[in-house]
PDB file of C-alpha atoms and ligand atoms in Angstrom:
ATOM      1  CA  UNK A   2      52.073 110.430  63.814  1.00 88.00           C
ATOM      2  CA  UNK A   3      48.699 108.866  62.335  1.00 91.00           C
ATOM      3  CA  UNK A   4      48.679 109.142  58.410  1.00 94.00           C
ATOM      4  CA  UNK A   5      47.068 108.064  55.917  1.00 91.00           C
ATOM      5  CA  UNK A   6      46.715 104.258  55.277  1.00 94.00           C
ATOM      6  CA  UNK A   7      47.233 105.367  51.254  1.00 95.00           C
ATOM      7  CA  UNK A   8      46.169 108.223  48.749  1.00 96.00           C
ATOM      8  CA  UNK A   9      44.972 108.105  45.457  1.00 96.00           C
ATOM      9  CA  UNK A  10      46.224 111.074  42.849  1.00 96.00           C
ATOM     10  CA  UNK A  11      44.286 109.960  39.198  1.00 95.00           C
ATOM     11  CA  UNK A  12      43.112 106.713  40.533  1.00 94.00           C
ATOM     12  CA  UNK A  13      46.575 105.369  41.352  1.00 96.00           C
ATOM     13  CA  UNK A  14      47.079 104.212  44.796  1.00 97.00           C
ATOM     14  CA  UNK A  15      49.671 104.691  47.109  1.00 98.00           C
ATOM     15  CA  UNK A  16      50.357 102.869  50.465  1.00 97.00           C
ATOM     16  CA  UNK A  17      52.526 104.256  52.523  1.00 98.00           C
ATOM     17  CA  UNK A  18      56.712 102.683  52.769  1.00 98.00           C
ATOM     18  CA  UNK A  19      58.598 105.561  55.490  1.00 98.00           C
ATOM     19  CA  UNK A  20      57.247 106.427  58.480  1.00 98.00           C
ATOM     20  CA  UNK A  21      57.163 110.351  59.783  1.00 98.00           C
ATOM     21  CA  UNK A  22      59.866 109.066  62.610  1.00 98.00           C
ATOM     22  CA  UNK A  23      62.030 106.754  60.198  1.00 98.00           C
ATOM     23  CA  UNK A  24      62.296 110.054  58.196  1.00 98.00           C
ATOM     24  CA  UNK A  25      63.473 112.230  61.698  1.00 98.00           C
ATOM     25  CA  UNK A  26      65.885 109.373  62.337  1.00 98.00           C
ATOM     26  CA  UNK A  27      67.883 109.498  59.140  1.00 98.00           C
ATOM     27  CA  UNK A  28      67.572 113.599  59.323  1.00 98.00           C
ATOM     28  CA  UNK A  29      68.906 113.795  62.026  1.00 98.00           C
ATOM     29  CA  UNK A  30      71.445 111.449  61.159  1.00 98.00           C
ATOM     30  CA  UNK A  31      72.487 113.108  58.483  1.00 98.00           C
ATOM     31  CA  UNK A  32      72.730 116.701  60.372  1.00 98.00           C
ATOM     32  CA  UNK A  33      74.992 115.011  62.675  1.00 98.00           C
ATOM     33  CA  UNK A  34      76.910 114.347  59.653  1.00 98.00           C
ATOM     34  CA  UNK A  35      77.437 116.781  57.985  1.00 98.00           C
ATOM     35  CA  UNK A  36      77.621 119.256  61.840  1.00 98.00           C
ATOM     36  CA  UNK A  37      80.522 116.890  62.085  1.00 98.00           C
ATOM     37  CA  UNK A  38      82.311 117.726  58.737  1.00 98.00           C
ATOM     38  CA  UNK A  39      81.677 120.879  58.783  1.00 98.00           C
ATOM     39  CA  UNK A  40      83.373 122.302  61.209  1.00 97.00           C
ATOM     40  CA  UNK A  41      84.775 125.943  61.213  1.00 93.00           C
ATOM     41  CA  UNK A  42      83.472 125.731  57.518  1.00 98.00           C
ATOM     42  CA  UNK A  43      79.917 128.073  56.248  1.00 98.00           C
ATOM     43  CA  UNK A  44      78.833 125.872  53.661  1.00 98.00           C
ATOM     44  CA  UNK A  45      75.907 126.851  51.856  1.00 97.00           C
ATOM     45  CA  UNK A  46      72.673 123.824  51.378  1.00 97.00           C
ATOM     46  CA  UNK A  47      71.308 124.798  48.082  1.00 95.00           C
ATOM     47  CA  UNK A  48      67.338 123.323  48.282  1.00 95.00           C
ATOM     48  CA  UNK A  49      66.719 121.920  43.958  1.00 92.00           C
ATOM     49  CA  UNK A  50      62.507 123.361  44.377  1.00 90.00           C
ATOM     50  CA  UNK A  51      59.941 122.154  44.632  1.00 92.00           C
ATOM     51  CA  UNK A  52      60.415 118.459  46.065  1.00 95.00           C
ATOM     52  CA  UNK A  53      63.244 119.186  48.808  1.00 97.00           C
ATOM     53  CA  UNK A  54      61.445 122.052  50.489  1.00 96.00           C
ATOM     54  CA  UNK A  55      59.769 119.733  53.549  1.00 98.00           C
ATOM     55  CA  UNK A  56      63.565 117.651  53.794  1.00 98.00           C
ATOM     56  CA  UNK A  57      65.482 120.795  53.937  1.00 98.00           C
ATOM     57  CA  UNK A  58      63.459 122.764  56.047  1.00 98.00           C
ATOM     58  CA  UNK A  59      63.717 119.879  58.595  1.00 98.00           C
ATOM     59  CA  UNK A  60      67.392 119.404  58.157  1.00 98.00           C
ATOM     60  CA  UNK A  61      68.290 122.804  58.110  1.00 98.00           C
ATOM     61  CA  UNK A  62      66.335 122.638  61.782  1.00 98.00           C
ATOM     62  CA  UNK A  63      69.766 120.036  63.235  1.00 98.00           C
ATOM     63  CA  UNK A  64      72.887 121.866  62.051  1.00 98.00           C
ATOM     64  CA  UNK A  65      73.992 123.028  64.423  1.00 98.00           C
ATOM     65  CA  UNK A  66      77.428 124.930  62.095  1.00 98.00           C
ATOM     66  CA  UNK A  67      77.162 128.560  60.441  1.00 98.00           C
ATOM     67  CA  UNK A  68      75.395 127.592  57.237  1.00 98.00           C
ATOM     68  CA  UNK A  69      73.647 129.567  54.545  1.00 96.00           C
ATOM     69  CA  UNK A  70      70.384 128.941  51.859  1.00 95.00           C
ATOM     70  CA  UNK A  71      69.320 129.258  48.642  1.00 92.00           C
ATOM     71  CA  UNK A  72      67.449 127.406  46.437  1.00 90.00           C
ATOM     72  CA  UNK A  73      67.606 126.107  42.724  1.00 87.00           C
ATOM     73  CA  UNK A  74      64.796 124.872  40.682  1.00 82.00           C
ATOM     74  CA  UNK A  75      65.379 121.450  38.369  1.00 74.00           C
ATOM     75  CA  UNK A  76      63.048 120.011  36.236  1.00 67.00           C
ATOM     76  CA  UNK A  77      62.803 116.269  35.048  1.00 60.00           C
ATOM     77  CA  UNK A  78      59.582 114.462  35.864  1.00 57.00           C
ATOM     78  CA  UNK A  79      56.256 116.142  34.553  1.00 57.00           C
ATOM     79  CA  UNK A  80      53.926 114.158  35.374  1.00 59.00           C
ATOM     80  CA  UNK A  81      55.403 110.958  34.085  1.00 66.00           C
ATOM     81  CA  UNK A  82      56.570 108.078  36.065  1.00 65.00           C
ATOM     82  CA  UNK A  83      60.138 107.470  34.401  1.00 63.00           C
ATOM     83  CA  UNK A  84      62.998 110.306  34.284  1.00 61.00           C
ATOM     84  CA  UNK A  85      62.788 111.999  30.829  1.00 57.00           C
ATOM     85  CA  UNK A  86      65.898 112.784  30.638  1.00 54.00           C
ATOM     86  CA  UNK A  87      66.241 116.000  30.166  1.00 56.00           C
ATOM     87  CA  UNK A  88      66.598 118.142  32.948  1.00 59.00           C
ATOM     88  CA  UNK A  89      65.792 121.938  33.249  1.00 60.00           C
ATOM     89  CA  UNK A  90      68.006 123.768  35.404  1.00 63.00           C
ATOM     90  CA  UNK A  91      67.955 127.719  36.699  1.00 64.00           C
ATOM     91  CA  UNK A  92      71.181 128.486  38.390  1.00 66.00           C
ATOM     92  CA  UNK A  93      70.836 132.131  38.752  1.00 64.00           C
ATOM     93  CA  UNK A  94      74.108 133.796  38.816  1.00 64.00           C
ATOM     94  CA  UNK A  95      75.773 133.648  42.150  1.00 69.00           C
ATOM     95  CA  UNK A  96      79.030 133.777  44.085  1.00 82.00           C
ATOM     96  CA  UNK A  97      79.892 129.983  44.907  1.00 91.00           C
ATOM     97  CA  UNK A  98      83.908 131.177  44.145  1.00 92.00           C
ATOM     98  CA  UNK A  99      85.260 128.588  46.818  1.00 95.00           C
ATOM     99  CA  UNK A 100      82.438 128.189  49.671  1.00 96.00           C
ATOM    100  CA  UNK A 101      81.255 124.771  50.336  1.00 98.00           C
ATOM    101  CA  UNK A 102      78.786 123.537  48.521  1.00 97.00           C
ATOM    102  CA  UNK A 103      75.982 121.136  49.619  1.00 98.00           C
ATOM    103  CA  UNK A 104      73.001 120.261  47.093  1.00 97.00           C
ATOM    104  CA  UNK A 105      69.730 118.930  49.238  1.00 98.00           C
ATOM    105  CA  UNK A 106      67.700 116.444  46.528  1.00 97.00           C
ATOM    106  CA  UNK A 107      64.939 115.021  47.053  1.00 97.00           C
ATOM    107  CA  UNK A 108      65.839 111.469  45.395  1.00 97.00           C
ATOM    108  CA  UNK A 109      68.442 110.929  42.513  1.00 96.00           C
ATOM    109  CA  UNK A 110      67.007 108.128  40.106  1.00 95.00           C
ATOM    110  CA  UNK A 111      68.539 108.182  37.298  1.00 93.00           C
ATOM    111  CA  UNK A 112      71.596 110.435  38.745  1.00 94.00           C
ATOM    112  CA  UNK A 113      71.042 112.887  35.163  1.00 90.00           C
ATOM    113  CA  UNK A 114      69.614 115.706  37.321  1.00 89.00           C
ATOM    114  CA  UNK A 115      72.139 115.710  39.733  1.00 93.00           C
ATOM    115  CA  UNK A 116      75.080 115.009  37.202  1.00 92.00           C
ATOM    116  CA  UNK A 117      73.901 117.937  35.022  1.00 88.00           C
ATOM    117  CA  UNK A 118      73.614 120.140  38.071  1.00 90.00           C
ATOM    118  CA  UNK A 119      76.804 119.164  39.257  1.00 92.00           C
ATOM    119  CA  UNK A 120      79.145 120.273  36.528  1.00 90.00           C
ATOM    120  CA  UNK A 121      76.399 123.295  35.858  1.00 87.00           C
ATOM    121  CA  UNK A 122      77.698 124.689  39.391  1.00 91.00           C
ATOM    122  CA  UNK A 123      81.216 123.501  39.110  1.00 92.00           C
ATOM    123  CA  UNK A 124      81.523 126.583  36.755  1.00 89.00           C
ATOM    124  CA  UNK A 125      81.488 129.082  39.479  1.00 90.00           C
ATOM    125  CA  UNK A 126      84.244 127.157  40.703  1.00 93.00           C
ATOM    126  CA  UNK A 127      83.533 126.711  44.405  1.00 96.00           C
ATOM    127  CA  UNK A 128      85.484 124.365  47.025  1.00 98.00           C
ATOM    128  CA  UNK A 129      83.490 121.868  47.381  1.00 98.00           C
ATOM    129  CA  UNK A 130      80.464 120.696  46.393  1.00 97.00           C
ATOM    130  CA  UNK A 131      78.868 117.765  47.843  1.00 98.00           C
ATOM    131  CA  UNK A 132      75.209 116.116  48.227  1.00 98.00           C
ATOM    132  CA  UNK A 133      72.765 114.892  50.204  1.00 98.00           C
ATOM    133  CA  UNK A 134      69.174 112.847  49.406  1.00 98.00           C
ATOM    134  CA  UNK A 135      66.097 111.793  51.204  1.00 98.00           C
ATOM    135  CA  UNK A 136      66.205 108.683  48.800  1.00 98.00           C
ATOM    136  CA  UNK A 137      68.304 107.157  46.165  1.00 98.00           C
ATOM    137  CA  UNK A 138      66.984 104.888  43.853  1.00 97.00           C
ATOM    138  CA  UNK A 139      71.080 103.671  43.707  1.00 94.00           C
ATOM    139  CA  UNK A 140      70.095 100.006  40.541  1.00 92.00           C
ATOM    140  CA  UNK A 141      68.534 102.824  38.111  1.00 91.00           C
ATOM    141  CA  UNK A 142      71.847 104.827  38.039  1.00 90.00           C
ATOM    142  CA  UNK A 143      73.014 105.520  34.924  1.00 91.00           C
ATOM    143  CA  UNK A 144      76.037 108.487  35.913  1.00 82.00           C
ATOM    144  CA  UNK A 145      78.380 108.058  38.662  1.00 86.00           C
ATOM    145  CA  UNK A 146      76.993 110.075  40.904  1.00 90.00           C
ATOM    146  CA  UNK A 147      78.423 110.682  44.636  1.00 91.00           C
ATOM    147  CA  UNK A 148      76.263 110.918  47.277  1.00 97.00           C
ATOM    148  CA  UNK A 149      78.319 111.757  50.761  1.00 98.00           C
ATOM    149  CA  UNK A 150      74.939 111.960  52.821  1.00 98.00           C
ATOM    150  CA  UNK A 151      71.846 109.393  52.139  1.00 98.00           C
ATOM    151  CA  UNK A 152      68.628 108.885  54.319  1.00 98.00           C
ATOM    152  CA  UNK A 153      67.700 105.915  52.030  1.00 98.00           C
ATOM    153  CA  UNK A 154      68.304 103.026  49.211  1.00 98.00           C
ATOM    154  CA  UNK A 155      64.905 102.081  48.013  1.00 98.00           C
ATOM    155  CA  UNK A 156      63.790  99.357  45.162  1.00 96.00           C
ATOM    156  CA  UNK A 157      63.417 101.595  42.222  1.00 96.00           C
ATOM    157  CA  UNK A 158      59.815 101.765  42.676  1.00 96.00           C
ATOM    158  CA  UNK A 159      57.354 105.221  41.674  1.00 97.00           C
ATOM    159  CA  UNK A 160      57.313 107.487  45.625  1.00 98.00           C
ATOM    160  CA  UNK A 161      55.355 110.598  46.696  1.00 98.00           C
ATOM    161  CA  UNK A 162      54.821 112.409  50.182  1.00 98.00           C
ATOM    162  CA  UNK A 163      57.382 114.110  52.360  1.00 98.00           C
ATOM    163  CA  UNK A 164      57.823 117.420  48.924  1.00 98.00           C
ATOM    164  CA  UNK A 165      57.752 114.221  46.409  1.00 97.00           C
ATOM    165  CA  UNK A 166      54.613 114.792  44.352  1.00 96.00           C
ATOM    166  CA  UNK A 167      52.932 113.033  41.157  1.00 96.00           C
ATOM    167  CA  UNK A 168      51.735 115.873  38.997  1.00 94.00           C
ATOM    168  CA  UNK A 169      51.516 118.314  41.380  1.00 94.00           C
ATOM    169  CA  UNK A 170      49.457 116.228  44.404  1.00 96.00           C
ATOM    170  CA  UNK A 171      51.159 114.145  47.450  1.00 97.00           C
ATOM    171  CA  UNK A 172      53.990 116.948  48.361  1.00 97.00           C
ATOM    172  CA  UNK A 173      52.112 117.579  51.825  1.00 97.00           C
ATOM    173  CA  UNK A 174      52.327 113.790  53.038  1.00 97.00           C
ATOM    174  CA  UNK A 175      54.259 113.247  55.891  1.00 97.00           C
ATOM    175  CA  UNK A 176      55.327 110.008  54.662  1.00 98.00           C
ATOM    176  CA  UNK A 177      57.290 108.196  52.318  1.00 98.00           C
ATOM    177  CA  UNK A 178      53.912 106.768  49.961  1.00 98.00           C
ATOM    178  CA  UNK A 179      54.782 104.133  47.215  1.00 98.00           C
ATOM    179  CA  UNK A 180      52.959 103.222  44.667  1.00 96.00           C
ATOM    180  CA  UNK A 181      50.847  99.659  44.892  1.00 94.00           C
ATOM    181  CA  UNK A 182      51.702  96.506  42.983  1.00 83.00           C
ATOM    182  CA  UNK A 183      48.174  95.905  42.390  1.00 75.00           C
ATOM    183  CA  UNK A 184      48.147  99.347  40.132  1.00 66.00           C
TER     184      UNK A 184
HETATM  185  P1  LIG B   7      67.278 111.708  38.345  1.00 61.68           P
HETATM  186  O1  LIG B   7      67.340 112.777  36.690  1.00 61.68           O
HETATM  187  O2  LIG B   7      66.406 110.310  37.235  1.00 61.68           O
HETATM  188  O3  LIG B   7      68.008 111.346  39.145  1.00 61.68           O
HETATM  189  O4  LIG B   7      65.727 112.623  38.583  1.00 61.68           O
HETATM  190  C1  LIG B   7      65.672 112.731  39.747  1.00 61.68           C
HETATM  191  C2  LIG B   7      63.969 113.934  39.960  1.00 61.68           C
HETATM  192  O5  LIG B   7      63.242 113.444  39.386  1.00 61.68           O
HETATM  193  C3  LIG B   7      64.334 114.148  41.851  1.00 61.68           C
HETATM  194  O6  LIG B   7      65.033 115.146  41.348  1.00 61.68           O
HETATM  195  C4  LIG B   7      62.351 113.985  41.565  1.00 61.68           C
HETATM  196  O7  LIG B   7      61.778 115.637  41.203  1.00 61.68           O
HETATM  197  C5  LIG B   7      61.892 112.889  40.239  1.00 61.68           C
HETATM  198  N1  LIG B   7      61.621 112.104  41.022  1.00 61.68           N
HETATM  199  C6  LIG B   7      62.872 111.474  40.575  1.00 61.68           C
HETATM  200  N2  LIG B   7      62.028 109.538  41.093  1.00 61.68           N
HETATM  201  C7  LIG B   7      60.378 110.363  41.788  1.00 61.68           C
HETATM  202  C8  LIG B   7      59.543 109.275  42.530  1.00 61.68           C
HETATM  203  O8  LIG B   7      59.747 108.658  42.727  1.00 61.68           O
HETATM  204  N3  LIG B   7      58.806 110.122  42.584  1.00 61.68           N
HETATM  205  C9  LIG B   7      58.002 111.940  42.625  1.00 61.68           C
HETATM  206  N4  LIG B   7      59.385 111.420  41.543  1.00 61.68           N
HETATM  207  C10 LIG B   7      61.250 110.895  41.450  1.00 61.68           C
END
C-alpha cells in the first residue's frame, strides 16, 4: 500500500514507523491467539474509544469464535504528548458478571489508563479480563500492567496513525507514524 512519506500536524512532522502490512500481520497473529485461547467461550471485546476503533474493527473481523462488542471511552492526552496522569473513564452500567472481557487498546504508555480501566471493570465481577494492545511502550510503564496480546513494543516516542491522534489529527493514516527526531 502506498502511504504518505510524511505527515504534518501543527508544524510537527511525523514519519512512517510501522507499515500497513506489518500492522496487518500483527492483527492476524493476535486474532489467531485469541481464537485459540477463547474456544468455547464468548468474549466481550471492549473497544476503547477513540484510538482503538481502527485496530478494534480490523481485529474483530479475524475473530472466529462467538463474541460481543462494546465501546467504552477513556481520555488522557488531550493536546499534549505526555500522559497527563488523570484518566476520564466512561463505563456505562453493564452486565459483565462472569463474562470474559478483552480490552482492546491502541497503545499502552504509562499504563495508568489500562490500570484504571481494569480496576473499574473488576467491580462488575467478570470471569476474566485480558488486554489486547496494538502498541506498548514497555519502558514507560509505571504500573504493573499485564497485556496478554501485544502487536509491537515500541520506543517511548510519540506516534500517530491507525486510530492514534495528535490533537485529533492523523487517526486516518493507514500506517503508524512517529514524531520526527528533527522536530
Ligand atoms: P497511558 O495511560 O499513559 O498508558 O496512556 C494511554 C493513552 O494515551 C492511550 O490510550 C492513548 O490515547 C494515549 N497515548 C499514549 N501514547 C500515545 C502516543 O504515542 N500517541 C498518541 N496517543 C498516545
